[in-house]
PDB file of C-alpha atoms in Angstrom:
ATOM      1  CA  UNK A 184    -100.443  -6.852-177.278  1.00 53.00           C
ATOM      2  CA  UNK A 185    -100.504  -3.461-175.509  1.00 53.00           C
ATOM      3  CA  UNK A 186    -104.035  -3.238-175.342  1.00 54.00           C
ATOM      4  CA  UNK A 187    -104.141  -7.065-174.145  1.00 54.00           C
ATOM      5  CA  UNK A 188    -101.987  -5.373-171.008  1.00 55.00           C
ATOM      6  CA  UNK A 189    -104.486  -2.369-170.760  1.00 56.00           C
ATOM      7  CA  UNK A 190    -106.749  -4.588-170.156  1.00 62.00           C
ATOM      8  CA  UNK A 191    -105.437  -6.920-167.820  1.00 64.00           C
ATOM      9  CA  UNK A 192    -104.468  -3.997-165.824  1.00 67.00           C
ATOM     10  CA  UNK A 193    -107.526  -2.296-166.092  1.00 76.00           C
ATOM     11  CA  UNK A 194    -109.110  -5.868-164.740  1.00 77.00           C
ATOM     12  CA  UNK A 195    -106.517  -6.699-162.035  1.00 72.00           C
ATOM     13  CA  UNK A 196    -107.278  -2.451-160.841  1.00 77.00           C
ATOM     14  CA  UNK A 197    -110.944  -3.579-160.941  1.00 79.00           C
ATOM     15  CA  UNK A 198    -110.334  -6.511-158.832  1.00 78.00           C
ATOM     16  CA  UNK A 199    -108.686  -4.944-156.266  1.00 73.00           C
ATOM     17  CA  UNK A 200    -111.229  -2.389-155.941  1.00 80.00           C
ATOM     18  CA  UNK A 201    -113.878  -5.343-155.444  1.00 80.00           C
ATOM     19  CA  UNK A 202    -111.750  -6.827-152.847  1.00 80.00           C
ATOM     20  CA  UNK A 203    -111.290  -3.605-150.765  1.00 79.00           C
ATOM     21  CA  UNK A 204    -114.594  -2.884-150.774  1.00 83.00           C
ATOM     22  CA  UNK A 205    -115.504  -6.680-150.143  1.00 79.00           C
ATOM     23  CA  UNK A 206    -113.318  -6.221-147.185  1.00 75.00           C
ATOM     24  CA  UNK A 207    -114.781  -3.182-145.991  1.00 79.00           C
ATOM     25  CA  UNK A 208    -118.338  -4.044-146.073  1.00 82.00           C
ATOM     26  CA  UNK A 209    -117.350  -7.803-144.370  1.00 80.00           C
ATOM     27  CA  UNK A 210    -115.989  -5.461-141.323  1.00 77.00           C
ATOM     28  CA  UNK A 211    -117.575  -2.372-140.993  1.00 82.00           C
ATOM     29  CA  UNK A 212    -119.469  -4.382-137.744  1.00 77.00           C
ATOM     30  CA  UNK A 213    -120.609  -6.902-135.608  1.00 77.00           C
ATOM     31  CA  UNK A 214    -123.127  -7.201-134.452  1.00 77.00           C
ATOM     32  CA  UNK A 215    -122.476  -9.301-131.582  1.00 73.00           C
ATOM     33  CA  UNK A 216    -118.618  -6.978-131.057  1.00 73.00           C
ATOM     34  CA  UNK A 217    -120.302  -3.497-130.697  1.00 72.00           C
ATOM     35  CA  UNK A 218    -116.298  -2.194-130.422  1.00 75.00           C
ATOM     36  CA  UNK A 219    -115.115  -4.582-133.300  1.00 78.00           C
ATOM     37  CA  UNK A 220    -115.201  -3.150-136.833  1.00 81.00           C
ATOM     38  CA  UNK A 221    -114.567  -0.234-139.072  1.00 84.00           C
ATOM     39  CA  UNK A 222    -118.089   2.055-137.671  1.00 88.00           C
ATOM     40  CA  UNK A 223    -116.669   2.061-133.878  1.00 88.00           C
ATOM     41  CA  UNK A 224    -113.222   3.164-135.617  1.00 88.00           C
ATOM     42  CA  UNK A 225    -115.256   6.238-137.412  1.00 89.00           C
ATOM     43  CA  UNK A 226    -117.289   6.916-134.456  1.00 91.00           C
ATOM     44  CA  UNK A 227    -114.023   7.778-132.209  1.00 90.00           C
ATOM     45  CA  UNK A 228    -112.886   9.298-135.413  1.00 91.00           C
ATOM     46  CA  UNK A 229    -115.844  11.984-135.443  1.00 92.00           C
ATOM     47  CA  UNK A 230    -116.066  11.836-131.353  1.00 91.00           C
ATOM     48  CA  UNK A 231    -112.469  12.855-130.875  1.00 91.00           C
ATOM     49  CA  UNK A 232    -112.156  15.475-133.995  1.00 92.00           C
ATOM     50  CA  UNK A 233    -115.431  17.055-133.038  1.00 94.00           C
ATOM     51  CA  UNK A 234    -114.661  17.438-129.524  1.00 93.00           C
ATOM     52  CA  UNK A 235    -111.228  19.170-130.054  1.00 92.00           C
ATOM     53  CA  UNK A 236    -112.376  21.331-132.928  1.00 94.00           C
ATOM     54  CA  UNK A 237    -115.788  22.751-130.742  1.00 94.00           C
ATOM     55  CA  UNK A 238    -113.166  23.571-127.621  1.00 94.00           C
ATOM     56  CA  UNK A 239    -110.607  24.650-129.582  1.00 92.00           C
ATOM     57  CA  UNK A 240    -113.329  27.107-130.602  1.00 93.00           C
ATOM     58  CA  UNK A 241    -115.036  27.737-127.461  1.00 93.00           C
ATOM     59  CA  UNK A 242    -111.238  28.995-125.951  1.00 93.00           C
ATOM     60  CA  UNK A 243    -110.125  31.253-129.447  1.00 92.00           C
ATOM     61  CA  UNK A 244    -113.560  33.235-129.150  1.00 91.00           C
ATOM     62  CA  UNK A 245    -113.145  34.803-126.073  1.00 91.00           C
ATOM     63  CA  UNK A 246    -109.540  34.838-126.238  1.00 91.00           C
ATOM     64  CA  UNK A 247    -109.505  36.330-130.161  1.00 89.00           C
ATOM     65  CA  UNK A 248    -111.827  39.172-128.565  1.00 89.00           C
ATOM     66  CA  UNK A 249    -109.525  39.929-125.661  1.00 89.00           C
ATOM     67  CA  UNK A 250    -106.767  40.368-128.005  1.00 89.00           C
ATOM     68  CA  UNK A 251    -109.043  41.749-130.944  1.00 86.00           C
ATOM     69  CA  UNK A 252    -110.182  44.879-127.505  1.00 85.00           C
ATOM     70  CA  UNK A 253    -106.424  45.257-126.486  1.00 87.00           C
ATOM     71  CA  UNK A 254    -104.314  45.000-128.974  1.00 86.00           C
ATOM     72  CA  UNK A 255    -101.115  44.765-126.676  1.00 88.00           C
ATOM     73  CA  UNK A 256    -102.196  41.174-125.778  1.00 89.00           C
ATOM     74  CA  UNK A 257    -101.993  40.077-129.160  1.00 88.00           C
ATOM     75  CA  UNK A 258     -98.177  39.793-129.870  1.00 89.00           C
ATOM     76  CA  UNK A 259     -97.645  37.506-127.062  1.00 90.00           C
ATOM     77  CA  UNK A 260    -100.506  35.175-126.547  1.00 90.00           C
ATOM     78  CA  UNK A 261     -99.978  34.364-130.290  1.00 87.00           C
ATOM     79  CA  UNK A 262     -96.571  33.920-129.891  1.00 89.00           C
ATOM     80  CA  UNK A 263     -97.313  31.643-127.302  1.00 87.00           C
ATOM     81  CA  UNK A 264    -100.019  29.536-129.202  1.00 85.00           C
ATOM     82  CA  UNK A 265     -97.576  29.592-132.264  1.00 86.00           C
ATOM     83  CA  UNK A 266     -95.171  27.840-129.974  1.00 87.00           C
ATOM     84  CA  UNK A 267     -97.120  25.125-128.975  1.00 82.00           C
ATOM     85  CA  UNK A 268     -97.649  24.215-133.053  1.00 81.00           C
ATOM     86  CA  UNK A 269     -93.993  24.211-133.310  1.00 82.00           C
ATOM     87  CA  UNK A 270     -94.389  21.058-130.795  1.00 83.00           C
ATOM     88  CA  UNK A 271     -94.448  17.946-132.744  1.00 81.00           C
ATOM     89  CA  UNK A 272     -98.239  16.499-132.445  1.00 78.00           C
ATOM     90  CA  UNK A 273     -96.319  12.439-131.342  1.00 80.00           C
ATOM     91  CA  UNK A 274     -94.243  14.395-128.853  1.00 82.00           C
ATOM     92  CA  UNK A 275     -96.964  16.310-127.044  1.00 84.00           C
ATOM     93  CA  UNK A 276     -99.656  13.274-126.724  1.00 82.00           C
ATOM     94  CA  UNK A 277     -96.966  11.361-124.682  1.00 83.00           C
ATOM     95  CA  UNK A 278     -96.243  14.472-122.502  1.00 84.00           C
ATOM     96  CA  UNK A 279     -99.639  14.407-121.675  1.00 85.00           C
ATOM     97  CA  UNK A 280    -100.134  10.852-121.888  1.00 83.00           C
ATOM     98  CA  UNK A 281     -98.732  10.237-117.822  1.00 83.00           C
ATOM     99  CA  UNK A 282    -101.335  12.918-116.594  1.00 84.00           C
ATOM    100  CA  UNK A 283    -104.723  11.732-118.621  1.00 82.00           C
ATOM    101  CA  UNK A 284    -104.014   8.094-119.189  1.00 79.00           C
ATOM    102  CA  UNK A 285    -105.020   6.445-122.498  1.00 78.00           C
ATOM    103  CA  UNK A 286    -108.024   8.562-122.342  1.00 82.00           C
ATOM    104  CA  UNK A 287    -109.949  10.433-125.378  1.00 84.00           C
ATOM    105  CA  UNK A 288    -108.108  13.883-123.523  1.00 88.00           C
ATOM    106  CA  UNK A 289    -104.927  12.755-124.330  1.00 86.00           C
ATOM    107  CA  UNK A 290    -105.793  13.058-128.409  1.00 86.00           C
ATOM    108  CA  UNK A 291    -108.244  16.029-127.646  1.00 89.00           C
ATOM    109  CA  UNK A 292    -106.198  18.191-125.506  1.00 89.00           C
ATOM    110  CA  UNK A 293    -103.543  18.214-128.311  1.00 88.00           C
ATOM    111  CA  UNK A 294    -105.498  18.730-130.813  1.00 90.00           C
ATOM    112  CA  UNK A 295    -107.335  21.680-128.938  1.00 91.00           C
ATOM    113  CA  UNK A 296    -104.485  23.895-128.936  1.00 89.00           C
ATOM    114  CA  UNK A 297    -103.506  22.852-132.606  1.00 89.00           C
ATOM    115  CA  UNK A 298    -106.975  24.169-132.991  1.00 91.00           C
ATOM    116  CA  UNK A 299    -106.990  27.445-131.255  1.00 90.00           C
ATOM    117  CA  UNK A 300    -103.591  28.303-132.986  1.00 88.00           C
ATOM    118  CA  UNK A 301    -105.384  28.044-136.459  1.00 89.00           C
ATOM    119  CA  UNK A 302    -108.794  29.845-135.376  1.00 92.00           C
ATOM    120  CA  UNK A 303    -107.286  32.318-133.060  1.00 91.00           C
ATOM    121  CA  UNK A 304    -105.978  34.501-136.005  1.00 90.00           C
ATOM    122  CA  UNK A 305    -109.301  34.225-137.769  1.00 91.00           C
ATOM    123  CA  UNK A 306    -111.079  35.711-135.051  1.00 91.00           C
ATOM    124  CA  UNK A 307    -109.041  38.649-134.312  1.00 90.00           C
ATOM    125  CA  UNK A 308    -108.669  39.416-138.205  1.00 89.00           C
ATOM    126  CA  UNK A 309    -112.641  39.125-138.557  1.00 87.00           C
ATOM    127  CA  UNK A 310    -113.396  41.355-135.828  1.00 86.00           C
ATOM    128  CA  UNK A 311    -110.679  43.994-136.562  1.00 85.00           C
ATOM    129  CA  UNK A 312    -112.436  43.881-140.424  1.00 84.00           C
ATOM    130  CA  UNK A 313    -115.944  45.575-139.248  1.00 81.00           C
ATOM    131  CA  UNK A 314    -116.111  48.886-140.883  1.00 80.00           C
ATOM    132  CA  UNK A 315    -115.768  51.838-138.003  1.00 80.00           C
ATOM    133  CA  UNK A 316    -118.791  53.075-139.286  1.00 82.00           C
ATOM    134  CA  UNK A 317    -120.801  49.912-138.715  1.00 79.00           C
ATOM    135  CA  UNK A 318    -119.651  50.394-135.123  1.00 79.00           C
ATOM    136  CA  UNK A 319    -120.434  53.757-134.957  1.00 81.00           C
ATOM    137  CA  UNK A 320    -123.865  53.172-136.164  1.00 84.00           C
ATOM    138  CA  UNK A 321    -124.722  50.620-134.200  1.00 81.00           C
ATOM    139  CA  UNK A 322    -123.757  53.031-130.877  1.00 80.00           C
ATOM    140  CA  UNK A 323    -125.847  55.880-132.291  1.00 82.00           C
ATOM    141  CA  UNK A 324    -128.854  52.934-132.151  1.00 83.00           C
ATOM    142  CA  UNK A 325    -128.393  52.696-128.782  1.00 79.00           C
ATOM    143  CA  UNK A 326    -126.639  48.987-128.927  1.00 78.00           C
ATOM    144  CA  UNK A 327    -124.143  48.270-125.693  1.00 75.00           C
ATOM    145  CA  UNK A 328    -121.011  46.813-126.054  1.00 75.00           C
ATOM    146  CA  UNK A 329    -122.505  43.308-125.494  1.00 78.00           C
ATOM    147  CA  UNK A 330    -125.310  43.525-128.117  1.00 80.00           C
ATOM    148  CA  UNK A 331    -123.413  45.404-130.826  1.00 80.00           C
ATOM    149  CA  UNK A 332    -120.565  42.204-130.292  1.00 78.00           C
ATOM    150  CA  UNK A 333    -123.453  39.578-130.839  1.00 77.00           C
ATOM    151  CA  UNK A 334    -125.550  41.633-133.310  1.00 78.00           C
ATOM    152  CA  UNK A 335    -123.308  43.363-135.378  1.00 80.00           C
ATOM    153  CA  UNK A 336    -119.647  42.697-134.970  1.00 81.00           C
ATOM    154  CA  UNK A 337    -119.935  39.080-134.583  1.00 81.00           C
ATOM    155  CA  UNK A 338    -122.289  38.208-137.967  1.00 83.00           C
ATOM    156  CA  UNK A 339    -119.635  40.392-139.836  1.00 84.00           C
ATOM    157  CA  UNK A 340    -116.688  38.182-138.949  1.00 86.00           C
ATOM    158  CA  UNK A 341    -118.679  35.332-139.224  1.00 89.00           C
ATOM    159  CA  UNK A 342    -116.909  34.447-143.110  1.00 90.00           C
ATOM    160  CA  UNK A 343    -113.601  34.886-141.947  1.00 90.00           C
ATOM    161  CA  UNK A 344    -114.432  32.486-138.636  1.00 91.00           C
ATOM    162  CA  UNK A 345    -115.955  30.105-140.602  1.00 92.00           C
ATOM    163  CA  UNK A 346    -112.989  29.864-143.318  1.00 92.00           C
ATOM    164  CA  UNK A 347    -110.577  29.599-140.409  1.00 91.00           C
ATOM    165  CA  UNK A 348    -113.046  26.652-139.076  1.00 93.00           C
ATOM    166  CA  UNK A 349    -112.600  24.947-142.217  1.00 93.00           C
ATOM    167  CA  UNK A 350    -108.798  24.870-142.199  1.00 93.00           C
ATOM    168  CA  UNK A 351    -108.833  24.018-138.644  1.00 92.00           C
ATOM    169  CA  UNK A 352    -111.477  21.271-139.509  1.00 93.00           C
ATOM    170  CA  UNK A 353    -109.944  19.632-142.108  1.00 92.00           C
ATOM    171  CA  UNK A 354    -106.163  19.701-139.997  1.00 91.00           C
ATOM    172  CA  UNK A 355    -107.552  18.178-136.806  1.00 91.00           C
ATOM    173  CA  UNK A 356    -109.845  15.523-138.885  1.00 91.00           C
ATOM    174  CA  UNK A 357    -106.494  14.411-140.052  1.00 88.00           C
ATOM    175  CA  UNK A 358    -104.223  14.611-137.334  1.00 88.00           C
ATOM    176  CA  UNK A 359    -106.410  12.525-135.131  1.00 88.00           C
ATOM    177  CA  UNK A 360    -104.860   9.330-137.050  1.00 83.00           C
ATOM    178  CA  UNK A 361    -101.552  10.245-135.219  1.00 83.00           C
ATOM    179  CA  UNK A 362    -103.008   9.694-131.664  1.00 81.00           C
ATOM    180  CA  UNK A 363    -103.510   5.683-132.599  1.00 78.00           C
ATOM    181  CA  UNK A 364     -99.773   5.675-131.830  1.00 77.00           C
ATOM    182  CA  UNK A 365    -100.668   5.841-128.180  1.00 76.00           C
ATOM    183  CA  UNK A 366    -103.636   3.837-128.266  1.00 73.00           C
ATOM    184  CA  UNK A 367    -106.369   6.420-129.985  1.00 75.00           C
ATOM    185  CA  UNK A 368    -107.097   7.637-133.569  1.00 69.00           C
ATOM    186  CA  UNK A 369    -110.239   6.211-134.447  1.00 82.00           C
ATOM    187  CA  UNK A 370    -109.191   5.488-138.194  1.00 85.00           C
ATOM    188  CA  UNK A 371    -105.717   5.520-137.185  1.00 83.00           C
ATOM    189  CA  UNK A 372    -105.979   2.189-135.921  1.00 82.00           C
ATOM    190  CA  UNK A 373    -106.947   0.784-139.070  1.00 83.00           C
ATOM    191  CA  UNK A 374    -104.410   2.519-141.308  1.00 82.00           C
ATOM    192  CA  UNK A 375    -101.634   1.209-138.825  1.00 78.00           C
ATOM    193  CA  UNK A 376    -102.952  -1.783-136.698  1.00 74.00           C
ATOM    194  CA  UNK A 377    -104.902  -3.081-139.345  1.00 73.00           C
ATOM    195  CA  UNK A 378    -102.948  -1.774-142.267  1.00 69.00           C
ATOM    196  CA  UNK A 379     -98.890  -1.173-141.873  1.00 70.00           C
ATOM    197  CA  UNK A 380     -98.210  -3.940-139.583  1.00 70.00           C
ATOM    198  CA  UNK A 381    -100.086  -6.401-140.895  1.00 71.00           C
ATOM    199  CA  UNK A 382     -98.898  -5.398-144.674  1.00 72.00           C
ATOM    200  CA  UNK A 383    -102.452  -5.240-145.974  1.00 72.00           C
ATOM    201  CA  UNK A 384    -103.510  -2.645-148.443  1.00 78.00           C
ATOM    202  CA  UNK A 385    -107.347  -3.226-147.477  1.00 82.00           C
ATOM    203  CA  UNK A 386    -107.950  -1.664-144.635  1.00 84.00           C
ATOM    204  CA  UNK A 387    -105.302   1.582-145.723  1.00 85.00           C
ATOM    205  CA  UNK A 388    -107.444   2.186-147.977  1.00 87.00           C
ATOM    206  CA  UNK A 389    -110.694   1.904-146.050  1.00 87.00           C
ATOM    207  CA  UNK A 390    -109.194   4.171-143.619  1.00 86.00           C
ATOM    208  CA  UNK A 391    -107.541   6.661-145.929  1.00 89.00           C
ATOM    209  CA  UNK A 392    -111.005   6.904-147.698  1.00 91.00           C
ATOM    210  CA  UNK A 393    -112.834   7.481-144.636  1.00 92.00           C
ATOM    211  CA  UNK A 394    -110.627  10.336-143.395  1.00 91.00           C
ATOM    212  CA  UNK A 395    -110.876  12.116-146.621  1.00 92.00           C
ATOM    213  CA  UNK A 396    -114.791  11.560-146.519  1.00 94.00           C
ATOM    214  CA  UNK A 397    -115.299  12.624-143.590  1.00 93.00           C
ATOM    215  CA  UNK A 398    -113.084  15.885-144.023  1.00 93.00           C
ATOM    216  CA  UNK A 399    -115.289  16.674-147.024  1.00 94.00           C
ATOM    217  CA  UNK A 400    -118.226  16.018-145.599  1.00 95.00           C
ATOM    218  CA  UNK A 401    -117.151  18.691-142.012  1.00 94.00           C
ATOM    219  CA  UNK A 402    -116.348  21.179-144.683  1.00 94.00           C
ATOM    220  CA  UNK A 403    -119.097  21.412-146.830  1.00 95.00           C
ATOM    221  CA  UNK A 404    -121.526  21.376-143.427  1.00 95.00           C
ATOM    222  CA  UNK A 405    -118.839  24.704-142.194  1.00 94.00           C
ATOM    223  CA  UNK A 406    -120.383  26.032-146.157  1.00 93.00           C
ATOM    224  CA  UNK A 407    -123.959  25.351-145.365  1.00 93.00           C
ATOM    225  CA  UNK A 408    -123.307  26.983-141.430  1.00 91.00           C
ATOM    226  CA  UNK A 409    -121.711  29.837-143.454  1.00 90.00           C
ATOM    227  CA  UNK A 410    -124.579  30.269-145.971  1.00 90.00           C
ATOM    228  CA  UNK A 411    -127.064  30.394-143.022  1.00 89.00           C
ATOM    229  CA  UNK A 412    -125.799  32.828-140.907  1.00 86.00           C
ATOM    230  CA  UNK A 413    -125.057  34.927-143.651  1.00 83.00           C
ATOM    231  CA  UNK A 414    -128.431  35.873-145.879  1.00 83.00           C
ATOM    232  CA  UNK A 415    -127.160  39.454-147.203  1.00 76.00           C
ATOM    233  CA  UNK A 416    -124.300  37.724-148.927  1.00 74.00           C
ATOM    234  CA  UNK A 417    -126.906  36.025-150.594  1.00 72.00           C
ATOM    235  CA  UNK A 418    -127.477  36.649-154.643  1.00 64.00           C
ATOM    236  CA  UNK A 419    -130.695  37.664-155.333  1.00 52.00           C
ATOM    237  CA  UNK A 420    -130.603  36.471-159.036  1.00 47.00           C
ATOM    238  CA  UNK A 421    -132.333  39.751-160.334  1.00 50.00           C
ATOM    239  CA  UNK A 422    -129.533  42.325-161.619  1.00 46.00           C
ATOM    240  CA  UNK A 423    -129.845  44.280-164.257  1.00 43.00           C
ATOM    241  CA  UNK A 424    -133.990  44.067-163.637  1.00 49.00           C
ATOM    242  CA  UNK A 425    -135.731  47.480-162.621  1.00 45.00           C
ATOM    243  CA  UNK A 426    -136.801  47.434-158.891  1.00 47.00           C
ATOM    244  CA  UNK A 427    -139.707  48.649-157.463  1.00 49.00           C
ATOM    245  CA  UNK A 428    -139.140  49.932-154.178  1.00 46.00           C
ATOM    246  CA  UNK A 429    -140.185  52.556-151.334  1.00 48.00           C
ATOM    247  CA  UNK A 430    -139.672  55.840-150.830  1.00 42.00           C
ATOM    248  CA  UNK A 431    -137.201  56.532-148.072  1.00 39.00           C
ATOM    249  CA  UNK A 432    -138.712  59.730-146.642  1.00 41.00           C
ATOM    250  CA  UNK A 433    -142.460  59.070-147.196  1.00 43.00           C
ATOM    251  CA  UNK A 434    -142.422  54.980-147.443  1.00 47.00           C
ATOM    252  CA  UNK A 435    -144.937  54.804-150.301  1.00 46.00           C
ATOM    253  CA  UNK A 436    -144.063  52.830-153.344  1.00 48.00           C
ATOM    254  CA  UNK A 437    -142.015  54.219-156.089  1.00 45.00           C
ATOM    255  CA  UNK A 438    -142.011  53.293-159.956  1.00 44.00           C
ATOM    256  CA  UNK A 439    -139.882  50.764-161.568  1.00 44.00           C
ATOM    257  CA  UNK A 440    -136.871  52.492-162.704  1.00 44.00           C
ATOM    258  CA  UNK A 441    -135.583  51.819-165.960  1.00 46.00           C
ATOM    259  CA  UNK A 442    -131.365  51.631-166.272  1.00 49.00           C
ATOM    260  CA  UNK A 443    -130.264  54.346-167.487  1.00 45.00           C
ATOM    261  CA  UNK A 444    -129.487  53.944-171.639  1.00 48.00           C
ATOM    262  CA  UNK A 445    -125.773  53.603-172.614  1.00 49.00           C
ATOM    263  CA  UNK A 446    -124.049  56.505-174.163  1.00 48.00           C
ATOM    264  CA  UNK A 447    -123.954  56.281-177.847  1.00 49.00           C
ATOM    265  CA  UNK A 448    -120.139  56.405-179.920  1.00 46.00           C
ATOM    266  CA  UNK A 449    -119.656  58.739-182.155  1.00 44.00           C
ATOM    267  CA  UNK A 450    -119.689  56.070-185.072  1.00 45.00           C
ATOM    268  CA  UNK A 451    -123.301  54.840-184.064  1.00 46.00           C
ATOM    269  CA  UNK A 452    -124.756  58.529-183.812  1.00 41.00           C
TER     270      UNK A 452
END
């Protein structure tokens, strides 16, 4: 008898899957309704978390150097960010809502600043973490202050950026289902148009699945960015071999050295 009810309930779970994804497939478009559907939902999805997390990014970069150069500027301008989190994300798109109408800037400007409050940190903490010496050498090169910044300072901090990005990324992809409350949200319209008020599980689902998809799919493109711009964090696959390399003070090739043998216990001598 119990494994009669495993099965039926592995076979009603099976079911339901086939009818969410039945549903899903039936409305992900029209043809005829370019704005009907599920893919004009994921479009404004992408369109409006994209859009906040590049400015968001574009405003913490100059700003997270500023404060990263003077380090008197930092206390305040991140307590100042830090109070704009504390704003509740429902409250703040209907403050803004009378000034930019039921526009996309109503979700992105929100989401902006929830943005810079997550990246702005990152960058200040990954340009404080370049080595003095990697500074100093790149003065005694003859770099100016602009060209060391892009060159040297800037690839440095690059991981810690990037792993700020990713938070940021997968916060804003989420949040952006809030702003269907005033008429935005991309997905958010389908988890609670489409889902809540109706009292249909399908199109939850759908929704809920395509947020989470789409957050996975921003981060592991942040990992690729990350893997590009950095090549000397790069394994090389080929410790422990002997390396054949070049002489530093006359640049012709030197012999493979051989590691050096381990010392022997007293036992094994």
């Amino acid at each position: 008898m119990i494994a009669a009810q495993g099965g039926d309930w592995v076979l009603g779970a099976w079911e339901w899957v086939v009818r969410v994804t039945e549903w899903g497939t039936a409305n992900w478009s029209y043809p005829g309704e370019p704005d009907r559907g599920i893919r004009p939902l994921a479009l404004e999805h992408m369109r409006l978390s994209y859009l906040s997390i590049l400015i968001g990014l574009v405003i913490a970069l100059p700003l997270g150097l500023a404060c990263a150069r003077w380090r008197p500027l930092y206390p305040p301008v991140l307590t100042g960010v830090n109070v704009l989190y504390s704003i509740p994300s429902i409250a703040l798109f209907f403050l803004i809502l009378p000034y930019t109408g039921f526009s996309d800037w109503t979700a992105i400007v929100p989401l902006s600043l929830y943005t810079l409050v997550i990246l702005l940190p990152n960058v200040v903490d990954g340009l404080r973490q370049v080595p003095d010496h990697v500074r100093q050498a790149a003065v005694a090169m003859g770099f100016g202050p602009l060209r060391r910044l892009v060159s040297v300072e800037t690839p440095v901090a690059v991981p810690v950026i990037i792993a700020g990005l990713r938070v940021a990324s997968v916060a804003t992809i989420s949040m952006v289902s809030v702003a269907s409350l005033v008429g935005l949200g991309g997905l958010g319209q389908l988890i609670l148009s489409e889902g809540f008020r109706r009292q249909f599980d399908a199109p939850i689902v759908v929704g809920i699945v395509l947020v989470v998809l789409l957050a996975f799919v921003t981060d592991a493109l942040l990992v690729l960015a990350q893997y590009l711009l950095t090549p000397w964090t790069r394994g090389d696959g080929r410790r422990g071999r002997p390396r054949r390399g070049r002489s530093v003070a006359t640049g012709t090739p030197t012999a493979a050295v051989p590691p050096a043998p381990e010392p022997k216990t007293a036992g094994e001598r």
